[in-house]
XYZ file of C-alpha atoms in Angstrom:
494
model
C 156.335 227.016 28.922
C 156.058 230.372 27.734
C 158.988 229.521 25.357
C 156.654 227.073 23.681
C 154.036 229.678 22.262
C 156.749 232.416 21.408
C 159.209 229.900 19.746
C 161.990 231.976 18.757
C 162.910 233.628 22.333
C 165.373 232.662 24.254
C 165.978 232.847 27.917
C 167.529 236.343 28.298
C 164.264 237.389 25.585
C 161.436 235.893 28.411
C 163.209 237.690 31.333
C 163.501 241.041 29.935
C 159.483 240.547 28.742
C 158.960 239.924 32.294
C 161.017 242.248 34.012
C 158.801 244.518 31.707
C 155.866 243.145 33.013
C 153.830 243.887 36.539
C 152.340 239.768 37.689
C 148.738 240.291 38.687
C 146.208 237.619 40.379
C 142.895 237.557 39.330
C 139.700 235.569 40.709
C 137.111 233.763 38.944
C 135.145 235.660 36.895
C 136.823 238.795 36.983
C 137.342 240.453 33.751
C 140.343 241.249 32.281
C 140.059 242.928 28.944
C 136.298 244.219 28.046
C 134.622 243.548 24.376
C 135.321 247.302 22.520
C 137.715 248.557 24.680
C 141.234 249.237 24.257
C 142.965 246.520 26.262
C 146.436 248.977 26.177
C 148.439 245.879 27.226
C 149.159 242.034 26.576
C 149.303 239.484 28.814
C 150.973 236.399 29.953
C 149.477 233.559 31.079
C 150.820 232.196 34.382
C 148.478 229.966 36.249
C 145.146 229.343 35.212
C 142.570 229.446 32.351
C 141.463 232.074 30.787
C 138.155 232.461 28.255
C 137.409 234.648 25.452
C 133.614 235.068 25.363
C 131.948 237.242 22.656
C 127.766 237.732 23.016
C 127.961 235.206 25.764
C 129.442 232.379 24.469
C 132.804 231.067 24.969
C 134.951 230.777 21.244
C 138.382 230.198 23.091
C 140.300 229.302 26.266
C 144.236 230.577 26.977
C 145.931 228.444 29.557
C 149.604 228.857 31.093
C 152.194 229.840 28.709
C 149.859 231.719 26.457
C 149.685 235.222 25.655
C 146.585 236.714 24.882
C 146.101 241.059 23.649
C 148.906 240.739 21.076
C 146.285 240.796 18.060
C 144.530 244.381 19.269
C 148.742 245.150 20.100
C 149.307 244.462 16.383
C 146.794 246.286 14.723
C 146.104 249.292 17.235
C 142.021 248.463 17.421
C 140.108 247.558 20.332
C 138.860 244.115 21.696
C 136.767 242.074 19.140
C 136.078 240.164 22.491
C 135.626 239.996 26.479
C 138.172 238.172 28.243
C 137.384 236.872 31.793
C 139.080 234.377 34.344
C 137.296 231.212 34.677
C 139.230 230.566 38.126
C 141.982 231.974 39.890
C 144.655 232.849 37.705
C 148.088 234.467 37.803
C 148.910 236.830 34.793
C 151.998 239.524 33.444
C 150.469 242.338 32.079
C 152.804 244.149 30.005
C 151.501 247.340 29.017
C 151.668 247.845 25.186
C 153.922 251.404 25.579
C 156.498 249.704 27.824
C 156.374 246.805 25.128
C 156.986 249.045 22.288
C 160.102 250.765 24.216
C 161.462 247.544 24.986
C 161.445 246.486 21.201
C 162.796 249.736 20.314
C 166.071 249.498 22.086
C 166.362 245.807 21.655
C 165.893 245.177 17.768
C 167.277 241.380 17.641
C 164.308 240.881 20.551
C 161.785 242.093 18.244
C 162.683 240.668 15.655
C 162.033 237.596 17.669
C 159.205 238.208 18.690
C 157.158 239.562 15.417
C 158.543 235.944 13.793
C 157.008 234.185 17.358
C 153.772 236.058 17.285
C 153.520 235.361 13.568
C 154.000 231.900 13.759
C 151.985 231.385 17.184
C 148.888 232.846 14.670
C 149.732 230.588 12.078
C 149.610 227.637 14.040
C 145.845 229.018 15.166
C 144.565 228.924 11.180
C 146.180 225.553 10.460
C 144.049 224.684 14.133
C 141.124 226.235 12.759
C 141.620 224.526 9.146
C 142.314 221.148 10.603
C 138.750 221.385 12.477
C 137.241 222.490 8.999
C 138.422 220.023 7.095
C 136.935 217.555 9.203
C 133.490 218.794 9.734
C 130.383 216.850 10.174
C 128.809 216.863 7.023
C 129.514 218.280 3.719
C 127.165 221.209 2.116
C 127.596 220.381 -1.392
C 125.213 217.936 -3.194
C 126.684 215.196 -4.730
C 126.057 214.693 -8.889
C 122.882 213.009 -9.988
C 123.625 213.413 -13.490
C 125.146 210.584 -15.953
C 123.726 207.188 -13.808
C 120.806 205.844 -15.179
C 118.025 206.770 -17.320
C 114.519 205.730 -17.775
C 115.149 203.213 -20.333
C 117.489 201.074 -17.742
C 115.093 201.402 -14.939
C 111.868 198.990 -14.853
C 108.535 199.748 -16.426
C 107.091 198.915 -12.616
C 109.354 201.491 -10.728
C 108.483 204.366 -13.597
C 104.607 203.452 -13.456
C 104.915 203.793 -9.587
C 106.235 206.814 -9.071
C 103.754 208.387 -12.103
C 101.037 207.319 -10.173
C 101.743 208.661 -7.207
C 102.813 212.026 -8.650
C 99.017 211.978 -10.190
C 97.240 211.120 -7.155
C 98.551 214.283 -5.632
C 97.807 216.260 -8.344
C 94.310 215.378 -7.995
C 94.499 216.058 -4.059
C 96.364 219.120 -4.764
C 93.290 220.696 -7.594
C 90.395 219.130 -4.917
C 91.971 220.951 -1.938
C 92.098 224.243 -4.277
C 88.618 223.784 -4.978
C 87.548 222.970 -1.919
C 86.231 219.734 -2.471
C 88.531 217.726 0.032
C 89.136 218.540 3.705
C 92.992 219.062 4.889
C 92.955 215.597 6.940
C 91.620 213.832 4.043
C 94.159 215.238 1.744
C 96.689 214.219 4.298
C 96.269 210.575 4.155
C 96.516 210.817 0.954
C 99.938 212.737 0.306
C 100.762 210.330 3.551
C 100.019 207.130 1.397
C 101.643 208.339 -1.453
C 104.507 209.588 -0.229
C 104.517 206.026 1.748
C 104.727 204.262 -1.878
C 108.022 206.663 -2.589
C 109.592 205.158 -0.221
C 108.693 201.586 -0.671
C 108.950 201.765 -4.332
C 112.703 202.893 -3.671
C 113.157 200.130 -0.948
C 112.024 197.770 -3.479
C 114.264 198.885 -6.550
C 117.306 198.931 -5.109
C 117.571 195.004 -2.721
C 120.742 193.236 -4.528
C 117.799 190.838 -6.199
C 115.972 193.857 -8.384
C 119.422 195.407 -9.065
C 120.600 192.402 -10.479
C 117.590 191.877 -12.840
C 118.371 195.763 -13.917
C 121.220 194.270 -15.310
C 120.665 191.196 -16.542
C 117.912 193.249 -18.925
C 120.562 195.021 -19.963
C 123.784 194.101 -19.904
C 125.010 197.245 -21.355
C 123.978 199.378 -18.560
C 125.928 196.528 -15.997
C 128.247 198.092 -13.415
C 128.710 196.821 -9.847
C 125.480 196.611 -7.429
C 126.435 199.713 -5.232
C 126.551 202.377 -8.344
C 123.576 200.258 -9.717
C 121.674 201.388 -6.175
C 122.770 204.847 -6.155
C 121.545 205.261 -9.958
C 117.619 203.616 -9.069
C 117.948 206.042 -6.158
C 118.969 209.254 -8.250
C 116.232 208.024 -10.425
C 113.622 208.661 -7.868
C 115.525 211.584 -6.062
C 114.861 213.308 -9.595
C 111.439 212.490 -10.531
C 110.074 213.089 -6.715
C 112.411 216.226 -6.083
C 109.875 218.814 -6.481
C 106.909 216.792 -4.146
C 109.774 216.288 -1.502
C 111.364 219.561 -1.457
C 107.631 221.202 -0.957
C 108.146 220.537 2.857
C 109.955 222.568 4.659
C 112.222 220.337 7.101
C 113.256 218.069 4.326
C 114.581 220.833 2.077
C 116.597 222.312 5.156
C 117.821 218.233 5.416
C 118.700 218.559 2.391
C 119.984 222.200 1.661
C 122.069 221.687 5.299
C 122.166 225.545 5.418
C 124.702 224.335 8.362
C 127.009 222.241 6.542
C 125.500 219.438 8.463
C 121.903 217.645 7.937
C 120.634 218.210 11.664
C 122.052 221.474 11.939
C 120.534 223.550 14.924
C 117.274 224.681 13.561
C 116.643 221.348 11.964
C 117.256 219.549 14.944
C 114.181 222.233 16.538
C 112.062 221.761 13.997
C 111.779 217.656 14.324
C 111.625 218.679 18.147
C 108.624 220.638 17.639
C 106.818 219.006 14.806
C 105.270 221.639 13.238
C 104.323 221.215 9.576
C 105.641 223.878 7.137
C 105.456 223.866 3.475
C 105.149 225.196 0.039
C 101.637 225.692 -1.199
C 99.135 223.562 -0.318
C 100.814 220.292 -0.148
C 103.718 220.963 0.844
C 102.480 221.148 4.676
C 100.961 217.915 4.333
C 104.355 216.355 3.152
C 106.080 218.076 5.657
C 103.909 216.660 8.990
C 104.161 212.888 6.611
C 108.096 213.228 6.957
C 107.755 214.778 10.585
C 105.953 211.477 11.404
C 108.264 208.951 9.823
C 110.394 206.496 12.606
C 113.367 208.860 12.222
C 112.236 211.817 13.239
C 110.421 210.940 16.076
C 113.156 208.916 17.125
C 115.029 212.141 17.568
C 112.090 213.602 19.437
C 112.086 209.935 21.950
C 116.097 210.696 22.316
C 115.822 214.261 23.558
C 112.921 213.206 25.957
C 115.045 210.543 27.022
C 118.325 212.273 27.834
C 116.271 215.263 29.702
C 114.875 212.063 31.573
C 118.197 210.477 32.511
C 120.045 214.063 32.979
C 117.308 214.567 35.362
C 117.385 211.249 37.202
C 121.426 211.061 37.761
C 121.383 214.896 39.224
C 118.799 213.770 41.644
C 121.055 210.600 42.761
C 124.148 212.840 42.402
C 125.407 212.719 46.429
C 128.738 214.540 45.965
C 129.148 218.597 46.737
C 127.997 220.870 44.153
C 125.961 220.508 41.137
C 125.673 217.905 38.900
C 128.341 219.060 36.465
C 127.248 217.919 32.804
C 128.568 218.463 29.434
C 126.964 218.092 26.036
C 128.621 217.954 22.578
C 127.417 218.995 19.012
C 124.045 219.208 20.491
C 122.934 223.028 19.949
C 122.057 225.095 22.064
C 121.460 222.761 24.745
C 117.784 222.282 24.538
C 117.292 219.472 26.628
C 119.257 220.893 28.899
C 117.114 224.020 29.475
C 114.339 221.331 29.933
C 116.083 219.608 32.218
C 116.933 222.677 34.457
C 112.996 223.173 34.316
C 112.480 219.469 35.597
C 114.975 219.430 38.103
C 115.981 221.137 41.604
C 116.793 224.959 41.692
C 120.716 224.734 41.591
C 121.071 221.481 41.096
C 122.633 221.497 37.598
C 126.047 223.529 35.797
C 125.958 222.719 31.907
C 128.243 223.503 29.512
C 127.410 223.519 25.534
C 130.010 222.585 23.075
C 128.936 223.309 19.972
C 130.763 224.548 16.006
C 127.958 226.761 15.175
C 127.667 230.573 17.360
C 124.123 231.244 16.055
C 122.951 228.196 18.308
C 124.955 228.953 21.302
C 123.839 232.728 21.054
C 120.296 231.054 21.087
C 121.134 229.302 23.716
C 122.328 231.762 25.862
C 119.482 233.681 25.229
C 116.790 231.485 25.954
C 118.856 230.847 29.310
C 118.684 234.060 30.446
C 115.350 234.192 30.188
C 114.357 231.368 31.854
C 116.349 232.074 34.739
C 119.398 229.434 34.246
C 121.882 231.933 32.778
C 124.665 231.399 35.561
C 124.048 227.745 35.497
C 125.221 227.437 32.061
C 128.665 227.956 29.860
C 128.639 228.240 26.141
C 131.456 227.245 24.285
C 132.091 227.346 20.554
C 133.947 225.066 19.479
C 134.223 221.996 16.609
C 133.897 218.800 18.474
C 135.949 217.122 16.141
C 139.169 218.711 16.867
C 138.535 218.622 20.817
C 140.715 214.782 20.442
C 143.247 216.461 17.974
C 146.675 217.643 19.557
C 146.379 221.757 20.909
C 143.054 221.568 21.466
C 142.841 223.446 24.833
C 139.625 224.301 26.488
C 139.336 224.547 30.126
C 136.699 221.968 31.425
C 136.417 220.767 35.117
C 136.051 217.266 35.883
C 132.049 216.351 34.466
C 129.268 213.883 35.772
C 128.114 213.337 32.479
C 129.011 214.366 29.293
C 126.505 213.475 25.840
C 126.239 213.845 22.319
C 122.635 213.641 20.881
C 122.724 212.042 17.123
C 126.350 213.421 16.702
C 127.456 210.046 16.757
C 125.641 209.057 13.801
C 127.795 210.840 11.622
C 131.032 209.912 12.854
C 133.602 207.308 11.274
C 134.924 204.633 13.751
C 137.878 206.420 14.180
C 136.419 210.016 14.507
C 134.341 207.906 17.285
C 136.935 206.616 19.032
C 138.855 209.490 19.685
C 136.223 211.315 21.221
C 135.149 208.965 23.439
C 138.836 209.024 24.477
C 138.341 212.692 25.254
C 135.165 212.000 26.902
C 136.645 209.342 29.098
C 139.160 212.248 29.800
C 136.703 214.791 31.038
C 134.949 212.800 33.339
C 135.320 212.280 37.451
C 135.387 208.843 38.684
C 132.171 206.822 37.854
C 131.181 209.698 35.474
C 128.991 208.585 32.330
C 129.592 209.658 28.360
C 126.025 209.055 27.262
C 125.062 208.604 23.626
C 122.575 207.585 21.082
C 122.977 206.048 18.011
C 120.620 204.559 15.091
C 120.474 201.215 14.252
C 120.704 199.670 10.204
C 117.248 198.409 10.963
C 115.857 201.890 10.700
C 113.426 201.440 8.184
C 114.179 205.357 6.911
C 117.888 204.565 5.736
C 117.187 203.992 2.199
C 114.800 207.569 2.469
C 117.992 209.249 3.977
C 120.723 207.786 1.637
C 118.845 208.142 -1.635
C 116.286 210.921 -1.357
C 117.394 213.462 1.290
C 121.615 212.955 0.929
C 121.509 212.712 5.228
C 124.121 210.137 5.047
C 124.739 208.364 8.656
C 126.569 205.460 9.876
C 124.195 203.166 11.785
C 125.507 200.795 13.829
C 123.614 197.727 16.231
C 124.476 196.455 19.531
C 127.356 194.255 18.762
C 128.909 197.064 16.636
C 129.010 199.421 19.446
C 130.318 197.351 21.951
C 132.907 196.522 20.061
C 133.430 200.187 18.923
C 133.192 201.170 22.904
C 135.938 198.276 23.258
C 138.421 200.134 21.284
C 138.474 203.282 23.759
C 139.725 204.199 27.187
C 136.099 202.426 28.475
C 136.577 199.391 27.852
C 133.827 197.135 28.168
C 131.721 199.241 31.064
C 129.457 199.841 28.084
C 125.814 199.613 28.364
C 123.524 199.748 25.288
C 119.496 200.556 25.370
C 117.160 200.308 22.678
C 114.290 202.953 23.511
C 111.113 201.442 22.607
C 109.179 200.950 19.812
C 112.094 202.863 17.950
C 115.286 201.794 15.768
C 117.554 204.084 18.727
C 120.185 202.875 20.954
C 120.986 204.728 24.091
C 124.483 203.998 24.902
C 126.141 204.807 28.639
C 129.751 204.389 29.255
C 131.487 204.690 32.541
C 134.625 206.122 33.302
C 135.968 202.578 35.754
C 140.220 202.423 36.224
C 142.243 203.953 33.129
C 143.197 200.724 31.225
């Protein structure tokens, strides 16, 4: 095995590494090379999984075969991070001056081995430029230049969205002058910012974009580019009245790559409105009230309820063991720990950005759940993709809040696959996904670039169909939203 991570040795190259080496058995938990510290050796993997944790969260896992040390060996420095056993484990430690004597007298064997080490890092950037490539979400705004222009769009649209942009002018001057009281200026930026969106809902159905071009058959391209041009339209006129709130310019900036990046996902949660100026607060709690975000609020109250309810029914020994993916820093699961019995939860985060994790970590310690809970950086994307190692016990329940949204059928598929792979018998891969009746779609598309894929019920059974569940699919639409809840159960491997 260990011939598969340093390529170019041979038989006679592994034994004289080991006879170099002393085997040593460590425990779970124990650590093996500290953060800052010279590590003076590298090490073999046996038996066993090891992590690499730095500030508390996991960013890597070495399992048997792998050798771990030889980056501080190559460049003389200390550990950039603390590596610990995460169960019993067998390793060889081969102590970095014995190494260095061996590849002295033996110059074919180091040659060897520099060529293995460089390639076994190589393979680690194309890993880590694989999961790049397919991240989430892109940062970069796509062009609203070059679509449409006043002339081609309808008197009614333009004469819509000028009104609206007067009325809250006029709030805006009465609320500097005192003459209007915050809740009455509300329901007005509420109203008009409600006549955005149905102005935009009403410009771009396949009926208005036809008349576009029927008035002008010069301006005639197909229906879809006809739809995106109305939408850039009103994207351009409304940017500065939109991007006065707070939580839709993060949406749209996606200062994570992604639109519900870590703090935007908290700031729906928590609902506070944040703004430019005067209005832009009041835009900000009208956009924190509209069906999408507080259908992200009812999904994390609903997963803390069902996390909850299925670790008080758990019956086996130990805690309820439960997993979630691209969901932060695992808010709902802190809540969850809170709801349920002392003990009777172990989480583990998965999750591409550090700066939640960290956050996560931290606000575990504090309350109390810190050895309850694992950390683990990592894009969920690649988990499915071939080398993806990351050592992970049979689970309960493993989730993904919204994360689903933004996937491709494909993308979908294969994590469910991995999913179905983590879990014990009977275990559950719960997860939620919007439906195309959301009545915010054409708001997200055109207006805030948060681009998802919603699907309904029939879609995601027959998405569900296409993985290593089967049919034991079972899809819930929370209430009085456009949300499915969707629970899958790990039966007999097809």
């Amino acid at each position: 095995m260990l011939r598969d991570k340093l390529s170019f040795l041979g038989d006679q190259d592994i034994e004289l590494l080991l006879r170099s080496s002393q085997r040593r058995h460590v425990v779970r938990g124990e650590t093996i090379v500290r953060e800052g510290q010279s590590p003076e050796a590298i090490f073999l993997v046996q038996e066993g999984f090891i992590s690499v944790r730095a500030g508390g969260v996991t960013v890597g896992y070495f399992g048997p075969g792998q050798i771990l040390g030889e980056i501080s060996f190559l460049e003389r420095r200390s550990a950039s991070a603390t590596v610990v056993a995460e169960g019993d484990a067998v390793l060889n430690r081969i102590d970095n001056a014995d190494l260095e004597a061996l590849l002295s007298a033996h110059p074919d064997l180091a040659a060897r081995f520099y060529r293995s080490l460089a390639v076994s890092l190589s393979r680690r950037v194309r890993a880590l430029s694989g999961s790049l490539t397919k991240l989430r979400g892109q940062r970069s705004h796509k062009a609203r230049y070059g679509q449409l222009s006043a002339r081609h769009v309808p008197s009614s649209l333009i004469d819509g969205l000028t009104t609206v942009l007067k009325e809250v002018q006029r709030v805006e001057e009465s609320l500097a002058a005192r003459r209007t009281t915050v809740d009455a200026a509300a329901r007005v930026v509420a109203s008009a910012c409600d006549r955005v969106v149905a102005l935009l809902e009403q410009h771009t159905t396949e009926k208005a974009l036809l008349a576009i071009s029927v008035d002008d058959l010069l301006t005639f391209r197909d229906i879809s580019r006809l739809r995106e041009g109305v939408g850039s339209f009103v994207f351009r006129i409304c940017f500065a009245l939109l991007m006065s709130s707070a939580t839709i310019a993060r949406v749209y900036d996606k200062p994570g790559g992604v639109a519900e990046d870590d703090g935007t996902r908290r700031a729906i949660a928590d609902a506070d409105a944040e703004g430019d100026g005067l209005i832009g607060p009041l835009v900000d709690r009208w956009f924190l009230d509209r069906a999408v975000c507080r259908a992200r609020r009812e999904s994390r109250k609903a997963m803390v309820a069902e996390i909850v309810r299925r670790a008080a029914e758990h019956t086996g020994t130990g805690p309820f063991q439960v997993t979630s993916i691209g969901s932060g820093g695992g808010d709902e699961l802190l809540d969850a720990m809170d709801e349920a019995d002392e003990g009777a939860l172990a989480a583990t985060c998965i999750d591409p950005d550090p700066d939640a994790l960290r956050r996560g970590n931290h606000q575990a310690s504090e309350a109390g759940h810190a050895s309850s809970m694992t950390f683990l950086c990592a894009e969920p994307l690649s988990l499915s993709g071939s080398g993806s190692e990351i050592f992970l016990g049979p689970q309960h329940m493993v989730y993904a809040l919204c994360f689903f949204d933004y996937l491709s059928d494909d993308d979908a598929v294969a994590l469910l696959d991995w999913m179905w792979g983590r879990l014990a018998p009977s275990g559950t891969a719960v997860w939620t996904a919007l439906g195309p009746d959301l009545t915010d779609l054409p708001m997200m598309e055109h207006l805030l670039e948060w681009s998802v894929v919603p699907r309904d019920a029939p879609a995601i059974r027959a998405l569900v169909a296409r993985t290593r569940f089967g049919r034991s699919v079972e899809v819930q639409l929370l209430e009085g939203t456009s949300l499915h809840m969707v629970t899958c159960t790990r039966g007999a491997e097809p």
